Every structure is written in structure tokens, then in C-alpha cells.
């Protein structure tokens, strides 16, 4: 075998071994804890030895950076404007997570010029290739960007609270994704759970209706307990898994991280996540 063939084989092996897993954290109703879950999950997945990138993909109202005391000078709006390269806006958090600060006030992917959008998604694709897991914190609701990010992800983690309004909106999101033929793993996480029992009830309500009316399988990602330490940590601008590693919410996110690592069956894909998002516009 020639040297070139060997190098080619090695590259192919490496790229197979390096398939990146993308997890879109999303919700029907706003304020149910997506950003807190995304950040703290990213930190624990990184602590478990994965190379993790965390992207604030709420293009209208990005605020993930508020949850940490990171030195965020630039964000995706600068990349879109062409004044900074993606590498320059990425913040290397002390936990090892590569954090991409989101833009506030960008109207949406479809409002970017074709050039801006292609460049942005290309750059994000390169970051994706350098990581094992990409966590995408989306905005709430069923807007076009949320649906594109979610449809393209290997796992969609739908976050809900146990209240009926949040459950209804979570179900609506699952319904739209199913109607769009979503092929990855749809999982439900119940945040603000008063206890295990209520979390279970909320999961069962959504999953049984999804099975009955949509013929969709919703996996049980577990729950995060309502925990006053979450608010304390937010006030201190510290991720709660670092500020209070043994608090109930931290233990729940640890269980979630373990579950996600264990259930990591990937859909075979020819292209990366951000490439798939870009294809929506082709
Ligand atoms: N398990 C929890 N226990 C107690 N408070 C929580 C919990 N999870 C989140 N919170 C609180 O709820 C608030 C909203 O959380 P977060 O910003 O993560 O939600 P979000 O879904 O990202 O919101 P948005 O839809 O606006 O992006 C936070 O200020 C946080 O303090
Ligand atoms: Mg948020």
C-alpha cells in the first residue's frame, strides 16, 4: 500500500471515529431551564472526558453568557458582520468547554445573506469537527431556526416544566418535529420537578399522547429537581454543578449526562450537523 493510500485510510478511520454528536436543547415554553441545563450538562460531559462545544443558538435573545462569569467580548453577530472570525469569539471555559456566545437581535438565519449564512455555518462546522459533542442551546418555541437546529440534531432534548402550559407547549414542539419526519432521538427532560413522582407523571403524559397520536417514541431523559441552589448559582454567575456540586439539581444533571453517554446511538450521517442546517437553505 502506498504512503498516500495509508494516509487516506487513516484519515477516513479518524473521521469515522470522530463523528460528532449534536444535542439540541429546546422547549415549547420559554424559561423552563434550557440554558441552565445546556451549560451544566456541557460541563459534566467535558469532565467525563469528552471534547464539548456549547453554542448559544438563540439568535434573537442570547443570554447563556449571563450564566457564567466569562470574558465575553464578541459574539456571533461579529462573525456575521465579518469583523471577527469564529475562532476569535470562542471562549475556552475553565471546565474545558468551548463556548460560542450568541448574538442578540439577529433576526434569524433566513434573514442573513447567503454569503453570511454559508460562512457562519461553515465556521461552526469546523468547530463541530474538533469536538465529540456539540450542545446547541436554542430559543423557545417552534420558530423556523429552532426547528432547523432541532431537526438536524442527533438528539433533541425537549425541556419542560411539570405545569400543564409547559407540557402542552412541549408536546406541540414534539408534534411539529415529528411531522417534519425527525429521525434522531427525541428525549424529554422534566425540569423544576418537585419530586421524582411528578416528573414521571409529566413524562408519561407527554410520551403516551405522542405514542397514541403521533406514533412517536419519546425517550425519558429524566428530570432535574426544583432546587433553590440553581437561582443562587445564577445570581453568582457560576454554573451550579461547579458552585454546588452536591446539590440536588447537580446530581440530576450528572444522571442526565450518564444517561446521554450511555444511549449514544448515532444516526449514520454523511455530513456534519451545521452542514445539514445549511442544506435547509439550498
Ligand atoms: N431546577 C431549577 N430549580 C430552580 N430554579 C431553576 C431551575 N432551573 C432553572 N431555574 C431558574 O429558572 C430561570 C430560567 O432558566 P433558564 O434561563 O435556564 O431557562 P431557559 O429555558 O433557557 O429560558 P429562555 O426560554 O428565556 O431561554 C433561571 O433564572 C433559573 O434560576
Ligand atoms: Mg435560554
Short mmCIF file of C-alpha atoms and ligand atoms in Angstrom, two decimals:
data_model
loop_
_atom_site.label_atom_id
_atom_site.label_comp_id
_atom_site.label_asym_id
_atom_site.label_seq_id
_atom_site.Cartn_x
_atom_site.Cartn_y
_atom_site.Cartn_z
CA UNK A 1 0.00 0.00 0.00
CA UNK A 2 1.38 3.39 -0.97
CA UNK A 3 2.02 6.07 1.56
CA UNK A 4 -0.83 8.14 0.11
CA UNK A 5 -3.27 5.23 0.42
CA UNK A 6 -2.26 4.68 4.03
CA UNK A 7 -2.70 8.33 4.82
CA UNK A 8 -6.10 8.32 3.13
CA UNK A 9 -7.24 5.25 5.06
CA UNK A 10 -6.06 6.74 8.30
CA UNK A 11 -7.93 9.96 7.60
CA UNK A 12 -11.11 8.02 6.83
CA UNK A 13 -10.77 5.99 10.04
CA UNK A 14 -10.19 9.14 12.04
CA UNK A 15 -13.19 10.89 10.57
CA UNK A 16 -15.39 7.87 11.31
CA UNK A 17 -14.17 7.69 14.88
CA UNK A 18 -14.68 11.41 15.21
CA UNK A 19 -18.32 11.66 14.33
CA UNK A 20 -19.64 14.43 16.49
CA UNK A 21 -22.81 14.02 18.47
CA UNK A 22 -25.13 17.01 18.46
CA UNK A 23 -27.67 17.62 21.18
CA UNK A 24 -30.22 20.41 20.66
CA UNK A 25 -31.68 21.62 23.95
CA UNK A 26 -35.05 23.10 23.24
CA UNK A 27 -38.51 23.76 24.68
CA UNK A 28 -42.00 24.81 23.70
CA UNK A 29 -42.43 27.30 26.53
CA UNK A 30 -39.70 29.77 27.47
CA UNK A 31 -37.97 29.96 30.82
CA UNK A 32 -38.10 26.26 31.61
CA UNK A 33 -34.34 25.95 32.14
CA UNK A 34 -32.80 25.18 28.71
CA UNK A 35 -29.77 27.41 29.18
CA UNK A 36 -29.05 26.17 32.69
CA UNK A 37 -29.36 22.57 31.57
CA UNK A 38 -27.18 23.18 28.47
CA UNK A 39 -24.35 24.82 30.38
CA UNK A 40 -24.24 22.44 33.33
CA UNK A 41 -24.62 19.39 31.13
CA UNK A 42 -21.78 20.63 28.89
CA UNK A 43 -19.50 20.99 31.92
CA UNK A 44 -20.22 17.48 33.22
CA UNK A 45 -19.83 15.90 29.77
CA UNK A 46 -16.49 17.68 29.48
CA UNK A 47 -15.47 16.50 32.95
CA UNK A 48 -16.26 12.95 31.78
CA UNK A 49 -13.55 13.27 29.14
CA UNK A 50 -15.46 14.47 26.08
CA UNK A 51 -14.43 17.43 23.96
CA UNK A 52 -17.52 19.61 24.23
CA UNK A 53 -18.66 22.75 22.43
CA UNK A 54 -21.62 24.77 23.67
CA UNK A 55 -23.34 27.04 21.17
CA UNK A 56 -25.79 29.76 22.16
CA UNK A 57 -28.07 29.41 19.16
CA UNK A 58 -30.81 31.72 20.36
CA UNK A 59 -30.22 34.30 17.65
CA UNK A 60 -32.84 36.70 18.92
CA UNK A 61 -32.28 36.76 22.69
CA UNK A 62 -28.97 35.11 23.51
CA UNK A 63 -28.21 35.06 27.22
CA UNK A 64 -26.20 31.96 28.02
CA UNK A 65 -23.15 34.11 28.79
CA UNK A 66 -25.07 35.69 31.68
CA UNK A 67 -24.96 32.35 33.50
CA UNK A 68 -21.16 32.40 33.75
CA UNK A 69 -18.52 34.88 34.61
CA UNK A 70 -16.78 34.52 31.27
CA UNK A 71 -14.92 37.24 29.47
CA UNK A 72 -17.25 37.57 26.51
CA UNK A 73 -16.22 40.42 24.26
CA UNK A 74 -17.52 39.25 20.94
CA UNK A 75 -20.31 37.02 19.76
CA UNK A 76 -21.92 35.53 16.69
CA UNK A 77 -23.14 38.94 15.50
CA UNK A 78 -19.48 39.93 14.98
CA UNK A 79 -18.87 36.79 12.95
CA UNK A 80 -21.94 37.54 10.85
CA UNK A 81 -20.81 41.15 10.39
CA UNK A 82 -17.41 39.86 9.33
CA UNK A 83 -15.47 41.80 11.96
CA UNK A 84 -14.34 38.69 13.91
CA UNK A 85 -13.57 35.13 12.97
CA UNK A 86 -15.32 32.31 14.84
CA UNK A 87 -12.03 31.26 16.49
CA UNK A 88 -11.78 34.75 17.95
CA UNK A 89 -15.19 34.71 19.60
CA UNK A 90 -14.94 31.18 21.07
CA UNK A 91 -14.41 31.34 24.84
CA UNK A 92 -12.44 28.47 26.37
CA UNK A 93 -14.15 27.97 29.70
CA UNK A 94 -12.09 26.73 32.67
CA UNK A 95 -14.11 23.49 32.52
CA UNK A 96 -12.65 22.82 29.06
CA UNK A 97 -15.90 23.61 27.25
CA UNK A 98 -15.57 25.68 24.07
CA UNK A 99 -18.33 28.26 24.37
CA UNK A 100 -19.76 30.15 21.39
CA UNK A 101 -21.56 33.28 22.64
CA UNK A 102 -24.76 34.03 20.80
CA UNK A 103 -25.88 37.23 19.17
CA UNK A 104 -28.80 39.22 20.44
CA UNK A 105 -31.02 40.88 17.92
CA UNK A 106 -30.11 38.86 14.84
CA UNK A 107 -33.42 38.35 13.15
CA UNK A 108 -32.82 34.78 12.04
CA UNK A 109 -30.79 32.55 9.76
CA UNK A 110 -33.08 33.22 6.81
CA UNK A 111 -32.52 36.98 7.14
CA UNK A 112 -28.77 36.65 6.68
CA UNK A 113 -27.33 37.00 3.22
CA UNK A 114 -26.49 33.73 1.56
CA UNK A 115 -22.81 34.54 1.98
CA UNK A 116 -23.13 35.35 5.69
CA UNK A 117 -25.14 32.23 6.41
CA UNK A 118 -22.85 29.90 4.47
CA UNK A 119 -19.76 31.36 6.17
CA UNK A 120 -21.30 31.16 9.64
CA UNK A 121 -22.45 27.56 9.25
CA UNK A 122 -19.14 26.57 7.63
CA UNK A 123 -17.15 28.01 10.53
CA UNK A 124 -19.41 26.31 13.06
CA UNK A 125 -18.97 23.07 11.12
CA UNK A 126 -15.20 23.31 11.61
CA UNK A 127 -15.68 23.78 15.36
CA UNK A 128 -18.03 20.80 15.36
CA UNK A 129 -15.37 18.60 13.73
CA UNK A 130 -12.99 19.43 16.59
CA UNK A 131 -15.36 18.21 19.28
CA UNK A 132 -17.03 14.98 20.38
CA UNK A 133 -20.26 16.61 21.47
CA UNK A 134 -21.91 19.87 20.44
CA UNK A 135 -24.67 21.18 22.67
CA UNK A 136 -26.92 23.70 20.97
CA UNK A 137 -29.00 25.88 23.28
CA UNK A 138 -31.89 27.08 21.14
CA UNK A 139 -34.58 29.65 21.74
CA UNK A 140 -38.01 28.52 22.92
CA UNK A 141 -40.96 27.78 20.68
CA UNK A 142 -41.44 26.48 17.19
CA UNK A 143 -39.83 29.26 15.14
CA UNK A 144 -38.01 28.32 11.92
CA UNK A 145 -34.46 28.41 13.36
CA UNK A 146 -35.34 26.32 16.40
CA UNK A 147 -36.94 23.76 14.13
CA UNK A 148 -33.96 23.66 11.78
CA UNK A 149 -31.45 23.21 14.59
CA UNK A 150 -33.62 20.59 16.28
CA UNK A 151 -34.42 18.68 13.07
CA UNK A 152 -30.72 18.32 12.29
CA UNK A 153 -29.56 17.23 15.75
CA UNK A 154 -28.80 13.62 16.71
CA UNK A 155 -30.67 14.15 19.96
CA UNK A 156 -33.34 16.70 20.75
CA UNK A 157 -33.65 17.25 24.45
CA UNK A 158 -37.06 18.81 24.96
CA UNK A 159 -37.09 20.54 28.33
CA UNK A 160 -40.40 21.09 30.06
CA UNK A 161 -41.67 22.05 33.49
CA UNK A 162 -44.37 19.94 35.11
CA UNK A 163 -47.10 22.59 34.67
CA UNK A 164 -49.85 21.97 32.11
CA UNK A 165 -48.88 25.02 29.99
CA UNK A 166 -45.29 23.86 29.63
CA UNK A 167 -46.41 20.30 28.93
CA UNK A 168 -48.82 21.47 26.22
CA UNK A 169 -46.14 23.58 24.55
CA UNK A 170 -43.58 20.77 24.84
CA UNK A 171 -46.00 18.42 23.16
CA UNK A 172 -46.64 20.96 20.39
CA UNK A 173 -42.90 21.09 19.68
CA UNK A 174 -42.66 17.29 19.59
CA UNK A 175 -45.64 17.22 17.24
CA UNK A 176 -44.09 19.67 14.76
CA UNK A 177 -40.77 17.82 14.81
CA UNK A 178 -42.49 14.50 14.21
CA UNK A 179 -44.50 15.96 11.34
CA UNK A 180 -41.20 17.05 9.85
CA UNK A 181 -40.02 13.45 9.97
CA UNK A 182 -37.42 13.96 12.67
CA UNK A 183 -35.20 10.86 12.66
CA UNK A 184 -32.96 11.26 15.71
CA UNK A 185 -33.61 10.66 19.38
CA UNK A 186 -36.45 12.66 20.87
CA UNK A 187 -35.98 12.87 24.63
CA UNK A 188 -37.90 14.66 27.32
CA UNK A 189 -36.38 16.24 30.42
CA UNK A 190 -38.65 17.48 33.18
CA UNK A 191 -37.07 20.44 34.95
CA UNK A 192 -38.39 22.19 38.07
CA UNK A 193 -39.64 18.80 39.23
CA UNK A 194 -40.93 18.88 42.84
CA UNK A 195 -40.13 15.18 43.12
CA UNK A 196 -39.48 12.06 41.09
CA UNK A 197 -43.09 11.04 41.08
CA UNK A 198 -44.37 14.25 39.45
CA UNK A 199 -41.55 14.18 36.93
CA UNK A 200 -42.57 10.67 35.96
CA UNK A 201 -46.20 11.70 35.57
CA UNK A 202 -45.26 14.60 33.31
CA UNK A 203 -43.12 12.29 31.17
CA UNK A 204 -45.85 9.71 30.92
CA UNK A 205 -48.45 12.27 29.96
CA UNK A 206 -46.40 13.52 27.01
CA UNK A 207 -44.97 10.19 25.90
CA UNK A 208 -48.30 8.37 25.92
CA UNK A 209 -50.05 11.09 23.88
CA UNK A 210 -47.09 11.20 21.47
CA UNK A 211 -47.25 7.43 21.03
CA UNK A 212 -51.01 7.40 20.59
CA UNK A 213 -51.49 10.38 18.29
CA UNK A 214 -48.15 10.84 16.57
CA UNK A 215 -46.80 7.31 16.63
CA UNK A 216 -43.65 8.91 18.05
CA UNK A 217 -41.32 7.46 20.63
CA UNK A 218 -40.21 9.97 23.26
CA UNK A 219 -37.31 8.78 25.41
CA UNK A 220 -37.16 9.52 29.10
CA UNK A 221 -34.13 11.74 29.77
CA UNK A 222 -35.08 12.02 33.43
CA UNK A 223 -35.64 15.14 35.48
CA UNK A 224 -33.99 17.99 37.33
CA UNK A 225 -35.39 18.79 40.75
CA UNK A 226 -36.56 22.25 41.65
CA UNK A 227 -33.61 23.48 43.66
CA UNK A 228 -33.03 26.94 45.18
CA UNK A 229 -29.29 26.44 44.61
CA UNK A 230 -29.89 26.93 40.87
CA UNK A 231 -31.05 30.50 41.45
CA UNK A 232 -28.21 31.09 43.94
CA UNK A 233 -25.69 29.96 41.34
CA UNK A 234 -27.30 32.08 38.60
CA UNK A 235 -27.03 35.10 40.89
CA UNK A 236 -23.33 34.36 41.45
CA UNK A 237 -22.87 33.80 37.71
CA UNK A 238 -21.45 30.36 38.38
CA UNK A 239 -22.71 27.11 36.85
CA UNK A 240 -24.48 25.22 39.66
CA UNK A 241 -22.59 21.96 39.05
CA UNK A 242 -19.41 23.87 39.95
CA UNK A 243 -20.77 26.13 42.70
CA UNK A 244 -22.80 23.38 44.40
CA UNK A 245 -21.63 20.03 43.01
CA UNK A 246 -23.63 18.03 45.51
CA UNK A 247 -26.92 19.94 45.37
CA UNK A 248 -29.99 18.02 44.15
CA UNK A 249 -30.00 19.75 40.73
CA UNK A 250 -26.32 18.89 40.17
CA UNK A 251 -26.95 15.24 40.96
CA UNK A 252 -29.83 15.20 38.50
CA UNK A 253 -27.69 16.71 35.70
CA UNK A 254 -24.99 14.15 36.48
CA UNK A 255 -27.57 11.40 35.98
CA UNK A 256 -28.62 13.03 32.71
CA UNK A 257 -25.01 13.17 31.49
CA UNK A 258 -24.55 9.48 32.28
CA UNK A 259 -27.78 8.60 30.51
CA UNK A 260 -26.84 10.59 27.41
CA UNK A 261 -23.39 9.00 27.26
CA UNK A 262 -24.88 5.52 27.59
CA UNK A 263 -27.60 5.99 24.99
CA UNK A 264 -25.40 7.47 22.30
CA UNK A 265 -26.57 5.57 19.24
CA UNK A 266 -25.86 7.86 16.31
CA UNK A 267 -27.84 8.05 13.13
CA UNK A 268 -25.42 7.35 10.26
CA UNK A 269 -24.74 10.69 8.63
CA UNK A 270 -22.71 11.68 5.64
CA UNK A 271 -22.49 15.31 6.68
CA UNK A 272 -21.99 17.26 9.86
CA UNK A 273 -24.73 18.99 11.82
CA UNK A 274 -24.12 22.57 10.66
CA UNK A 275 -23.81 21.34 7.06
CA UNK A 276 -27.25 19.76 7.44
CA UNK A 277 -28.63 23.04 8.79
CA UNK A 278 -27.11 24.83 5.78
CA UNK A 279 -28.78 22.33 3.43
CA UNK A 280 -32.18 23.60 4.51
CA UNK A 281 -31.43 26.76 2.60
CA UNK A 282 -30.02 25.13 -0.50
N1 LIG B 1 -34.15 23.22 38.53
C1 LIG B 1 -34.33 24.50 38.82
N2 LIG B 1 -34.66 24.88 40.08
C2 LIG B 1 -34.85 26.19 40.39
N3 LIG B 1 -34.74 27.19 39.51
C3 LIG B 1 -34.41 26.89 38.24
C4 LIG B 1 -34.20 25.54 37.82
N4 LIG B 1 -33.89 25.54 36.50
C5 LIG B 1 -33.91 26.83 36.11
N5 LIG B 1 -34.24 27.65 37.15
C6 LIG B 1 -34.38 29.13 37.10
O1 LIG B 1 -35.21 29.45 36.01
C7 LIG B 1 -34.72 30.56 35.30
C8 LIG B 1 -34.80 30.31 33.81
O2 LIG B 1 -33.82 29.34 33.44
P1 LIG B 1 -33.11 29.37 32.02
O3 LIG B 1 -32.65 30.74 31.68
O4 LIG B 1 -32.11 28.29 32.03
O5 LIG B 1 -34.36 28.99 31.10
P2 LIG B 1 -34.45 29.00 29.52
O6 LIG B 1 -35.39 27.89 29.15
O7 LIG B 1 -33.11 28.97 28.92
O8 LIG B 1 -35.13 30.41 29.22
P3 LIG B 1 -35.33 31.10 27.78
O9 LIG B 1 -36.50 30.40 27.15
O10 LIG B 1 -35.63 32.52 28.14
O11 LIG B 1 -34.07 30.92 27.02
C9 LIG B 1 -33.29 30.78 35.77
O12 LIG B 1 -33.16 32.08 36.24
C10 LIG B 1 -33.05 29.81 36.88
O13 LIG B 1 -32.70 30.49 38.05
MG1 LIG B 2 -32.20 30.26 27.48
#
